[in-house]
Amino acid sequence: MNEFPNKRSKSILTQNEIIALYLEGYSTSEIGSFSNVSARYIRSILNKNQVEMRPIGSWKRKFKVNENYFKTWSNNMAYILGFFMADGCMVQDQQTISFAQKEKYILMQIKDVIESTHPIIQNPITGVYILNIHSKIMKTDLMKLHGVTSKKSKELIFPIIPEEYMSHFIRGYFDGDGYVNYKSYFVSIVGGSIEFMKSLQNKIEVHGFTTNFTTHENHYRVYVSGRKTIKNFSEWLYKDKELFLERKYEEFNKEKEDVSILRDKIKMHNNAKKARSD
């Protein structure tokens, strides 16, 4: 490898950093997304510095996954679908779906469940962990069977979910884009699609939980509040749980009293009030 100045050019990563990431196994597309430039630009940097390139598309032969996973309903499939709708993404012109989270262990569990050998990588800029799954079949199933699009943040629609899997789907979405505040006795779930969020509100209310819906500049929130209601909501959300984020489950478990002696003081949230969502 040639020596070269450690300058940044138009990339937010240095050339040294780009080469190091490629040698660690990152694809040129992944490095491009990290550094805010195109994959073509990344390849030009690698060629300029005489880095031996892997064959284009070599990942297709290298990694495995259960490509039919999203065809069959199960507790875990419902959870992973909800999690993806909150914290996942797909690029229109690539046959890849991606999961992102701050906690690596939940991605490792998802990777296990879908029988993937794809690596989990960490964005060197944000520190967020990413699981990229290269599968045309999985991407097609998410689009055709469950209505996901590459512009899902604004266009997301609530999928048709068998009732027995509803709590698992909502738990998955909540783990991606929800927040529980035990001290204030409320749960907040956020989303950018009003159609999806109104459907989510309806599904929660169907199970007997009073909600509050707020509209903000670029997102919507569904709130569930009240000490007794939150306890009941958590028991429904985590019934027969398999996959879940431990830190959110532990927040619910700060309630030590039996539900029979709890009382509600419903908290009304307005459009100006902000709540954390993670």
PDB file of C-alpha atoms in Angstrom:
ATOM      1  CA  MET A   1       0.000   0.000   0.000  1.00  0.00           C
ATOM      2  CA  ASN A   2       1.342   3.425  -0.923  1.00  0.00           C
ATOM      3  CA  GLU A   3       1.820   6.115   1.669  1.00  0.00           C
ATOM      4  CA  PHE A   4      -0.310   9.221   1.141  1.00  0.00           C
ATOM      5  CA  PRO A   5      -1.371  12.368   2.993  1.00  0.00           C
ATOM      6  CA  ASN A   6      -4.161  11.878   5.518  1.00  0.00           C
ATOM      7  CA  LYS A   7      -6.467  14.425   3.864  1.00  0.00           C
ATOM      8  CA  ARG A   8     -10.266  14.356   3.686  1.00  0.00           C
ATOM      9  CA  SER A   9     -11.212  15.757   0.246  1.00  0.00           C
ATOM     10  CA  LYS A  10     -15.026  15.738  -0.155  1.00  0.00           C
ATOM     11  CA  SER A  11     -15.415  12.624   1.999  1.00  0.00           C
ATOM     12  CA  ILE A  12     -16.018  12.933   5.739  1.00  0.00           C
ATOM     13  CA  LEU A  13     -13.589  10.010   6.160  1.00  0.00           C
ATOM     14  CA  THR A  14      -9.881  10.196   5.417  1.00  0.00           C
ATOM     15  CA  GLN A  15      -8.336   7.987   2.757  1.00  0.00           C
ATOM     16  CA  ASN A  16      -6.638   6.003   5.514  1.00  0.00           C
ATOM     17  CA  GLU A  17     -10.016   5.401   7.162  1.00  0.00           C
ATOM     18  CA  ILE A  18     -11.633   4.366   3.859  1.00  0.00           C
ATOM     19  CA  ILE A  19      -8.915   1.816   3.141  1.00  0.00           C
ATOM     20  CA  ALA A  20      -9.012   0.454   6.684  1.00  0.00           C
ATOM     21  CA  LEU A  21     -12.766  -0.097   6.479  1.00  0.00           C
ATOM     22  CA  TYR A  22     -12.477  -1.866   3.119  1.00  0.00           C
ATOM     23  CA  LEU A  23      -9.764  -4.184   4.426  1.00  0.00           C
ATOM     24  CA  GLU A  24     -12.013  -4.986   7.404  1.00  0.00           C
ATOM     25  CA  GLY A  25     -14.644  -6.308   4.984  1.00  0.00           C
ATOM     26  CA  TYR A  26     -16.968  -3.339   4.478  1.00  0.00           C
ATOM     27  CA  SER A  27     -18.366  -2.951   0.950  1.00  0.00           C
ATOM     28  CA  THR A  28     -17.746   0.153  -1.134  1.00  0.00           C
ATOM     29  CA  SER A  29     -21.475   0.982  -0.848  1.00  0.00           C
ATOM     30  CA  GLU A  30     -21.367   0.744   2.951  1.00  0.00           C
ATOM     31  CA  ILE A  31     -18.232   2.892   3.164  1.00  0.00           C
ATOM     32  CA  GLY A  32     -19.818   5.393   0.779  1.00  0.00           C
ATOM     33  CA  SER A  33     -22.860   5.728   3.040  1.00  0.00           C
ATOM     34  CA  PHE A  34     -20.591   6.203   6.075  1.00  0.00           C
ATOM     35  CA  SER A  35     -18.517   8.885   4.377  1.00  0.00           C
ATOM     36  CA  ASN A  36     -21.283  10.691   2.460  1.00  0.00           C
ATOM     37  CA  VAL A  37     -19.905   9.935  -1.021  1.00  0.00           C
ATOM     38  CA  SER A  38     -20.698   7.446  -3.784  1.00  0.00           C
ATOM     39  CA  ALA A  39     -19.414   3.869  -4.001  1.00  0.00           C
ATOM     40  CA  ARG A  40     -17.735   4.917  -7.250  1.00  0.00           C
ATOM     41  CA  TYR A  41     -15.730   7.553  -5.389  1.00  0.00           C
ATOM     42  CA  ILE A  42     -14.693   4.940  -2.796  1.00  0.00           C
ATOM     43  CA  ARG A  43     -13.504   2.600  -5.567  1.00  0.00           C
ATOM     44  CA  SER A  44     -11.464   5.418  -7.108  1.00  0.00           C
ATOM     45  CA  ILE A  45      -9.703   5.986  -3.768  1.00  0.00           C
ATOM     46  CA  LEU A  46      -8.956   2.273  -3.425  1.00  0.00           C
ATOM     47  CA  ASN A  47      -7.663   2.010  -7.003  1.00  0.00           C
ATOM     48  CA  LYS A  48      -5.536   5.123  -6.600  1.00  0.00           C
ATOM     49  CA  ASN A  49      -3.841   3.570  -3.603  1.00  0.00           C
ATOM     50  CA  GLN A  50      -3.425   0.153  -5.254  1.00  0.00           C
ATOM     51  CA  VAL A  51      -5.707  -1.705  -2.841  1.00  0.00           C
ATOM     52  CA  GLU A  52      -6.560  -5.169  -4.172  1.00  0.00           C
ATOM     53  CA  MET A  53     -10.279  -5.144  -4.926  1.00  0.00           C
ATOM     54  CA  ARG A  54     -12.722  -7.953  -4.191  1.00  0.00           C
ATOM     55  CA  PRO A  55     -14.885  -9.100  -7.148  1.00  0.00           C
ATOM     56  CA  ILE A  56     -18.075  -7.063  -7.514  1.00  0.00           C
ATOM     57  CA  GLY A  57     -20.986  -9.011  -6.078  1.00  0.00           C
ATOM     58  CA  SER A  58     -18.748 -11.417  -4.148  1.00  0.00           C
ATOM     59  CA  TRP A  59     -20.937 -10.916  -1.051  1.00  0.00           C
ATOM     60  CA  LYS A  60     -23.781 -12.657  -2.903  1.00  0.00           C
ATOM     61  CA  ARG A  61     -21.881 -15.922  -2.731  1.00  0.00           C
ATOM     62  CA  LYS A  62     -20.270 -15.350   0.641  1.00  0.00           C
ATOM     63  CA  PHE A  63     -23.249 -14.854   2.961  1.00  0.00           C
ATOM     64  CA  LYS A  64     -26.373 -16.898   3.612  1.00  0.00           C
ATOM     65  CA  VAL A  65     -29.832 -16.141   5.002  1.00  0.00           C
ATOM     66  CA  ASN A  66     -33.280 -17.762   5.172  1.00  0.00           C
ATOM     67  CA  GLU A  67     -34.618 -15.797   2.230  1.00  0.00           C
ATOM     68  CA  ASN A  68     -38.206 -16.981   2.768  1.00  0.00           C
ATOM     69  CA  TYR A  69     -38.318 -15.784   6.371  1.00  0.00           C
ATOM     70  CA  PHE A  70     -40.962 -13.073   5.839  1.00  0.00           C
ATOM     71  CA  LYS A  71     -43.366 -15.487   4.133  1.00  0.00           C
ATOM     72  CA  THR A  72     -44.475 -17.289   7.315  1.00  0.00           C
ATOM     73  CA  TRP A  73     -45.945 -15.707  10.446  1.00  0.00           C
ATOM     74  CA  SER A  74     -44.505 -16.438  13.875  1.00  0.00           C
ATOM     75  CA  ASN A  75     -43.958 -14.463  17.080  1.00  0.00           C
ATOM     76  CA  ASN A  76     -40.406 -13.637  16.041  1.00  0.00           C
ATOM     77  CA  MET A  77     -41.296 -12.831  12.433  1.00  0.00           C
ATOM     78  CA  ALA A  78     -43.936 -10.349  13.628  1.00  0.00           C
ATOM     79  CA  TYR A  79     -41.418  -8.747  15.993  1.00  0.00           C
ATOM     80  CA  ILE A  80     -38.696  -8.496  13.326  1.00  0.00           C
ATOM     81  CA  LEU A  81     -41.180  -7.029  10.828  1.00  0.00           C
ATOM     82  CA  GLY A  82     -42.208  -4.377  13.368  1.00  0.00           C
ATOM     83  CA  PHE A  83     -38.573  -3.706  14.266  1.00  0.00           C
ATOM     84  CA  PHE A  84     -37.683  -3.304  10.579  1.00  0.00           C
ATOM     85  CA  MET A  85     -40.581  -0.918   9.969  1.00  0.00           C
ATOM     86  CA  ALA A  86     -39.234   1.269  12.764  1.00  0.00           C
ATOM     87  CA  ASP A  87     -35.449   0.962  12.482  1.00  0.00           C
ATOM     88  CA  GLY A  88     -34.831  -0.671   9.106  1.00  0.00           C
ATOM     89  CA  CYS A  89     -34.362   0.628   5.604  1.00  0.00           C
ATOM     90  CA  MET A  90     -34.095  -0.475   2.005  1.00  0.00           C
ATOM     91  CA  VAL A  91     -32.512   1.369  -0.906  1.00  0.00           C
ATOM     92  CA  GLN A  92     -34.594   1.542  -4.073  1.00  0.00           C
ATOM     93  CA  ASP A  93     -31.883   0.434  -6.492  1.00  0.00           C
ATOM     94  CA  GLN A  94     -30.190  -2.195  -4.280  1.00  0.00           C
ATOM     95  CA  GLN A  95     -31.286  -5.700  -3.267  1.00  0.00           C
ATOM     96  CA  THR A  96     -30.426  -5.073   0.364  1.00  0.00           C
ATOM     97  CA  ILE A  97     -32.407  -4.583   3.563  1.00  0.00           C
ATOM     98  CA  SER A  98     -30.744  -3.068   6.616  1.00  0.00           C
ATOM     99  CA  PHE A  99     -31.406  -3.120  10.354  1.00  0.00           C
ATOM    100  CA  ALA A 100     -29.803  -0.499  12.610  1.00  0.00           C
ATOM    101  CA  GLN A 101     -29.621  -0.249  16.403  1.00  0.00           C
ATOM    102  CA  LYS A 102     -27.416   1.067  19.193  1.00  0.00           C
ATOM    103  CA  GLU A 103     -27.524  -2.303  20.971  1.00  0.00           C
ATOM    104  CA  LYS A 104     -25.585  -4.911  19.059  1.00  0.00           C
ATOM    105  CA  TYR A 105     -27.068  -7.898  20.905  1.00  0.00           C
ATOM    106  CA  ILE A 106     -30.585  -7.450  19.449  1.00  0.00           C
ATOM    107  CA  LEU A 107     -29.132  -7.493  15.916  1.00  0.00           C
ATOM    108  CA  MET A 108     -27.192 -10.641  16.801  1.00  0.00           C
ATOM    109  CA  GLN A 109     -30.437 -12.263  17.957  1.00  0.00           C
ATOM    110  CA  ILE A 110     -32.268 -11.203  14.786  1.00  0.00           C
ATOM    111  CA  LYS A 111     -29.363 -12.469  12.698  1.00  0.00           C
ATOM    112  CA  ASP A 112     -29.629 -15.828  14.459  1.00  0.00           C
ATOM    113  CA  VAL A 113     -33.386 -16.098  13.958  1.00  0.00           C
ATOM    114  CA  ILE A 114     -33.253 -15.362  10.223  1.00  0.00           C
ATOM    115  CA  GLU A 115     -30.288 -17.755   9.828  1.00  0.00           C
ATOM    116  CA  SER A 116     -27.983 -15.085   8.446  1.00  0.00           C
ATOM    117  CA  THR A 117     -24.209 -15.215   8.160  1.00  0.00           C
ATOM    118  CA  HIS A 118     -23.969 -11.543   7.155  1.00  0.00           C
ATOM    119  CA  PRO A 119     -21.641  -9.517   9.408  1.00  0.00           C
ATOM    120  CA  ILE A 120     -22.839  -6.881  11.836  1.00  0.00           C
ATOM    121  CA  ILE A 121     -20.869  -3.708  11.259  1.00  0.00           C
ATOM    122  CA  GLN A 122     -20.569  -0.490  13.239  1.00  0.00           C
ATOM    123  CA  ASN A 123     -20.877   2.901  11.613  1.00  0.00           C
ATOM    124  CA  PRO A 124     -17.577   4.573  12.536  1.00  0.00           C
ATOM    125  CA  ILE A 125     -19.240   7.994  12.556  1.00  0.00           C
ATOM    126  CA  THR A 126     -22.382   7.375  14.646  1.00  0.00           C
ATOM    127  CA  GLY A 127     -21.405   4.211  16.514  1.00  0.00           C
ATOM    128  CA  VAL A 128     -24.715   2.588  15.474  1.00  0.00           C
ATOM    129  CA  TYR A 129     -24.596  -1.128  14.611  1.00  0.00           C
ATOM    130  CA  ILE A 130     -25.922  -2.207  11.204  1.00  0.00           C
ATOM    131  CA  LEU A 131     -26.979  -5.585   9.822  1.00  0.00           C
ATOM    132  CA  ASN A 132     -27.140  -5.504   6.018  1.00  0.00           C
ATOM    133  CA  ILE A 133     -28.951  -8.463   4.435  1.00  0.00           C
ATOM    134  CA  HIS A 134     -28.399  -8.946   0.708  1.00  0.00           C
ATOM    135  CA  SER A 135     -31.519 -10.712  -0.593  1.00  0.00           C
ATOM    136  CA  LYS A 136     -33.796  -9.835  -3.495  1.00  0.00           C
ATOM    137  CA  ILE A 137     -36.396 -12.304  -2.193  1.00  0.00           C
ATOM    138  CA  MET A 138     -36.571 -10.769   1.285  1.00  0.00           C
ATOM    139  CA  LYS A 139     -36.799  -7.253  -0.135  1.00  0.00           C
ATOM    140  CA  THR A 140     -39.554  -8.316  -2.541  1.00  0.00           C
ATOM    141  CA  ASP A 141     -41.509 -10.044   0.252  1.00  0.00           C
ATOM    142  CA  LEU A 142     -41.297  -6.970   2.471  1.00  0.00           C
ATOM    143  CA  MET A 143     -42.647  -4.869  -0.378  1.00  0.00           C
ATOM    144  CA  LYS A 144     -45.303  -7.185  -1.842  1.00  0.00           C
ATOM    145  CA  LEU A 145     -46.461  -9.089   1.252  1.00  0.00           C
ATOM    146  CA  HIS A 146     -46.131  -6.358   3.865  1.00  0.00           C
ATOM    147  CA  GLY A 147     -46.296  -3.052   1.980  1.00  0.00           C
ATOM    148  CA  VAL A 148     -42.856  -1.649   2.824  1.00  0.00           C
ATOM    149  CA  THR A 149     -41.304   0.866   0.414  1.00  0.00           C
ATOM    150  CA  SER A 150     -37.937   2.598   0.209  1.00  0.00           C
ATOM    151  CA  LYS A 151     -39.717   5.795   1.346  1.00  0.00           C
ATOM    152  CA  LYS A 152     -41.261   4.081   4.347  1.00  0.00           C
ATOM    153  CA  SER A 153     -40.784   6.956   6.804  1.00  0.00           C
ATOM    154  CA  LYS A 154     -43.617   8.952   5.187  1.00  0.00           C
ATOM    155  CA  GLU A 155     -45.464   6.297   3.191  1.00  0.00           C
ATOM    156  CA  LEU A 156     -45.517   3.393   5.648  1.00  0.00           C
ATOM    157  CA  ILE A 157     -48.825   1.549   5.896  1.00  0.00           C
ATOM    158  CA  PHE A 158     -49.879  -0.779   8.693  1.00  0.00           C
ATOM    159  CA  PRO A 159     -49.554  -4.382   7.438  1.00  0.00           C
ATOM    160  CA  ILE A 160     -52.286  -7.009   7.683  1.00  0.00           C
ATOM    161  CA  ILE A 161     -51.276  -8.924  10.802  1.00  0.00           C
ATOM    162  CA  PRO A 162     -52.981 -12.005  12.253  1.00  0.00           C
ATOM    163  CA  GLU A 163     -54.394 -10.979  15.645  1.00  0.00           C
ATOM    164  CA  GLU A 164     -52.344 -13.575  17.548  1.00  0.00           C
ATOM    165  CA  TYR A 165     -49.143 -11.805  16.445  1.00  0.00           C
ATOM    166  CA  MET A 166     -50.268  -8.201  17.001  1.00  0.00           C
ATOM    167  CA  SER A 167     -48.519  -7.642  20.346  1.00  0.00           C
ATOM    168  CA  HIS A 168     -45.262  -9.048  18.954  1.00  0.00           C
ATOM    169  CA  PHE A 169     -45.396  -6.726  15.926  1.00  0.00           C
ATOM    170  CA  ILE A 170     -46.137  -3.686  18.092  1.00  0.00           C
ATOM    171  CA  ARG A 171     -43.360  -4.671  20.532  1.00  0.00           C
ATOM    172  CA  GLY A 172     -40.939  -4.795  17.609  1.00  0.00           C
ATOM    173  CA  TYR A 173     -42.013  -1.366  16.378  1.00  0.00           C
ATOM    174  CA  PHE A 174     -41.911  -0.014  19.933  1.00  0.00           C
ATOM    175  CA  ASP A 175     -38.356  -1.329  20.424  1.00  0.00           C
ATOM    176  CA  GLY A 176     -37.346   0.585  17.315  1.00  0.00           C
ATOM    177  CA  ASP A 177     -39.299   3.824  17.749  1.00  0.00           C
ATOM    178  CA  GLY A 178     -40.811   3.860  21.216  1.00  0.00           C
ATOM    179  CA  TYR A 179     -40.002   5.209  24.663  1.00  0.00           C
ATOM    180  CA  VAL A 180     -41.310   4.413  28.151  1.00  0.00           C
ATOM    181  CA  ASN A 181     -41.015   6.814  31.083  1.00  0.00           C
ATOM    182  CA  TYR A 182     -41.863   4.942  34.276  1.00  0.00           C
ATOM    183  CA  LYS A 183     -41.636   7.962  36.579  1.00  0.00           C
ATOM    184  CA  SER A 184     -44.193   9.875  34.515  1.00  0.00           C
ATOM    185  CA  TYR A 185     -46.245   6.751  33.647  1.00  0.00           C
ATOM    186  CA  PHE A 186     -46.405   7.085  29.887  1.00  0.00           C
ATOM    187  CA  VAL A 187     -45.347   5.320  26.714  1.00  0.00           C
ATOM    188  CA  SER A 188     -44.626   7.261  23.518  1.00  0.00           C
ATOM    189  CA  ILE A 189     -44.414   5.710  20.038  1.00  0.00           C
ATOM    190  CA  VAL A 190     -43.339   7.874  17.106  1.00  0.00           C
ATOM    191  CA  GLY A 191     -43.615   7.613  13.319  1.00  0.00           C
ATOM    192  CA  GLY A 192     -43.539   9.738  10.180  1.00  0.00           C
ATOM    193  CA  SER A 193     -46.585   8.240   8.415  1.00  0.00           C
ATOM    194  CA  ILE A 194     -49.947   9.471   9.658  1.00  0.00           C
ATOM    195  CA  GLU A 195     -51.720   6.494   8.063  1.00  0.00           C
ATOM    196  CA  PHE A 196     -49.501   4.011   9.906  1.00  0.00           C
ATOM    197  CA  MET A 197     -49.682   5.873  13.219  1.00  0.00           C
ATOM    198  CA  LYS A 198     -53.482   6.214  13.128  1.00  0.00           C
ATOM    199  CA  SER A 199     -53.752   2.461  12.466  1.00  0.00           C
ATOM    200  CA  LEU A 200     -51.317   1.771  15.297  1.00  0.00           C
ATOM    201  CA  GLN A 201     -53.423   3.907  17.623  1.00  0.00           C
ATOM    202  CA  ASN A 202     -56.541   1.970  16.609  1.00  0.00           C
ATOM    203  CA  LYS A 203     -54.890  -1.427  17.169  1.00  0.00           C
ATOM    204  CA  ILE A 204     -53.787  -0.391  20.656  1.00  0.00           C
ATOM    205  CA  GLU A 205     -57.223   0.987  21.548  1.00  0.00           C
ATOM    206  CA  VAL A 206     -58.941  -2.192  20.319  1.00  0.00           C
ATOM    207  CA  HIS A 207     -57.155  -3.978  23.177  1.00  0.00           C
ATOM    208  CA  GLY A 208     -58.682  -1.632  25.728  1.00  0.00           C
ATOM    209  CA  PHE A 209     -55.948   0.971  26.171  1.00  0.00           C
ATOM    210  CA  THR A 210     -56.784   4.680  26.085  1.00  0.00           C
ATOM    211  CA  THR A 211     -54.414   6.636  23.834  1.00  0.00           C
ATOM    212  CA  ASN A 212     -53.533  10.218  22.977  1.00  0.00           C
ATOM    213  CA  PHE A 213     -52.473  11.201  19.429  1.00  0.00           C
ATOM    214  CA  THR A 214     -50.337  14.277  18.714  1.00  0.00           C
ATOM    215  CA  THR A 215     -49.183  15.892  15.478  1.00  0.00           C
ATOM    216  CA  HIS A 216     -45.760  17.539  15.191  1.00  0.00           C
ATOM    217  CA  GLU A 217     -43.862  19.272  12.399  1.00  0.00           C
ATOM    218  CA  ASN A 218     -42.490  16.115  10.781  1.00  0.00           C
ATOM    219  CA  HIS A 219     -43.816  13.216  12.849  1.00  0.00           C
ATOM    220  CA  TYR A 220     -46.737  11.863  14.865  1.00  0.00           C
ATOM    221  CA  ARG A 221     -46.923  10.320  18.329  1.00  0.00           C
ATOM    222  CA  VAL A 222     -49.207   7.828  20.025  1.00  0.00           C
ATOM    223  CA  TYR A 223     -49.200   7.969  23.830  1.00  0.00           C
ATOM    224  CA  VAL A 224     -50.432   5.418  26.331  1.00  0.00           C
ATOM    225  CA  SER A 225     -50.468   6.756  29.892  1.00  0.00           C
ATOM    226  CA  GLY A 226     -51.568   6.082  33.455  1.00  0.00           C
ATOM    227  CA  ARG A 227     -49.899   3.899  36.081  1.00  0.00           C
ATOM    228  CA  LYS A 228     -52.396   1.027  35.880  1.00  0.00           C
ATOM    229  CA  THR A 229     -52.774   1.284  32.104  1.00  0.00           C
ATOM    230  CA  ILE A 230     -49.010   1.151  31.573  1.00  0.00           C
ATOM    231  CA  LYS A 231     -48.778  -1.975  33.729  1.00  0.00           C
ATOM    232  CA  ASN A 232     -51.547  -3.678  31.747  1.00  0.00           C
ATOM    233  CA  PHE A 233     -50.052  -2.506  28.454  1.00  0.00           C
ATOM    234  CA  SER A 234     -46.656  -3.974  29.334  1.00  0.00           C
ATOM    235  CA  GLU A 235     -48.192  -7.308  30.299  1.00  0.00           C
ATOM    236  CA  TRP A 236     -49.944  -7.458  26.914  1.00  0.00           C
ATOM    237  CA  LEU A 237     -46.864  -6.246  25.014  1.00  0.00           C
ATOM    238  CA  TYR A 238     -44.492  -8.797  26.565  1.00  0.00           C
ATOM    239  CA  LYS A 239     -46.784 -11.822  26.802  1.00  0.00           C
ATOM    240  CA  ASP A 240     -44.979 -14.875  25.315  1.00  0.00           C
ATOM    241  CA  LYS A 241     -42.051 -12.600  24.470  1.00  0.00           C
ATOM    242  CA  GLU A 242     -38.964 -13.965  22.733  1.00  0.00           C
ATOM    243  CA  LEU A 243     -37.150 -11.038  21.114  1.00  0.00           C
ATOM    244  CA  PHE A 244     -37.127  -7.715  22.980  1.00  0.00           C
ATOM    245  CA  LEU A 245     -34.862  -4.856  24.032  1.00  0.00           C
ATOM    246  CA  GLU A 246     -33.875  -5.435  27.636  1.00  0.00           C
ATOM    247  CA  ARG A 247     -33.512  -1.758  28.656  1.00  0.00           C
ATOM    248  CA  LYS A 248     -37.112  -0.974  27.710  1.00  0.00           C
ATOM    249  CA  TYR A 249     -38.446  -4.114  29.383  1.00  0.00           C
ATOM    250  CA  GLU A 250     -36.531  -3.195  32.538  1.00  0.00           C
ATOM    251  CA  GLU A 251     -38.093   0.283  32.537  1.00  0.00           C
ATOM    252  CA  PHE A 252     -41.569  -1.265  32.619  1.00  0.00           C
ATOM    253  CA  ASN A 253     -40.446  -3.601  35.403  1.00  0.00           C
ATOM    254  CA  LYS A 254     -39.749  -0.708  37.743  1.00  0.00           C
ATOM    255  CA  GLU A 255     -43.427  -1.058  38.681  1.00  0.00           C
ATOM    256  CA  LYS A 256     -43.418  -3.423  41.669  1.00  0.00           C
ATOM    257  CA  GLU A 257     -47.054  -3.143  42.800  1.00  0.00           C
ATOM    258  CA  ASP A 258     -49.729  -5.621  41.723  1.00  0.00           C
ATOM    259  CA  VAL A 259     -51.956  -4.225  38.979  1.00  0.00           C
ATOM    260  CA  SER A 260     -55.067  -4.784  41.138  1.00  0.00           C
ATOM    261  CA  ILE A 261     -54.134  -1.935  43.498  1.00  0.00           C
ATOM    262  CA  LEU A 262     -52.935   0.541  40.876  1.00  0.00           C
ATOM    263  CA  ARG A 263     -54.881   3.613  39.816  1.00  0.00           C
ATOM    264  CA  ASP A 264     -54.646   5.766  36.708  1.00  0.00           C
ATOM    265  CA  LYS A 265     -54.110   9.452  36.366  1.00  0.00           C
ATOM    266  CA  ILE A 266     -54.331   9.844  32.610  1.00  0.00           C
ATOM    267  CA  LYS A 267     -51.760  12.251  31.175  1.00  0.00           C
ATOM    268  CA  MET A 268     -52.871  14.260  28.162  1.00  0.00           C
ATOM    269  CA  HIS A 269     -50.109  15.169  25.733  1.00  0.00           C
ATOM    270  CA  ASN A 270     -50.354  18.113  23.355  1.00  0.00           C
ATOM    271  CA  ASN A 271     -48.706  18.820  20.023  1.00  0.00           C
ATOM    272  CA  ALA A 272     -46.160  21.179  21.543  1.00  0.00           C
ATOM    273  CA  LYS A 273     -44.967  18.721  24.171  1.00  0.00           C
ATOM    274  CA  LYS A 274     -41.916  16.709  23.163  1.00  0.00           C
ATOM    275  CA  ALA A 275     -40.932  13.264  24.373  1.00  0.00           C
ATOM    276  CA  ARG A 276     -37.804  11.298  23.761  1.00  0.00           C
ATOM    277  CA  SER A 277     -38.062   8.406  21.283  1.00  0.00           C
ATOM    278  CA  ASP A 278     -35.408   5.712  21.000  1.00  0.00           C
TER     279      ASP A 278
END
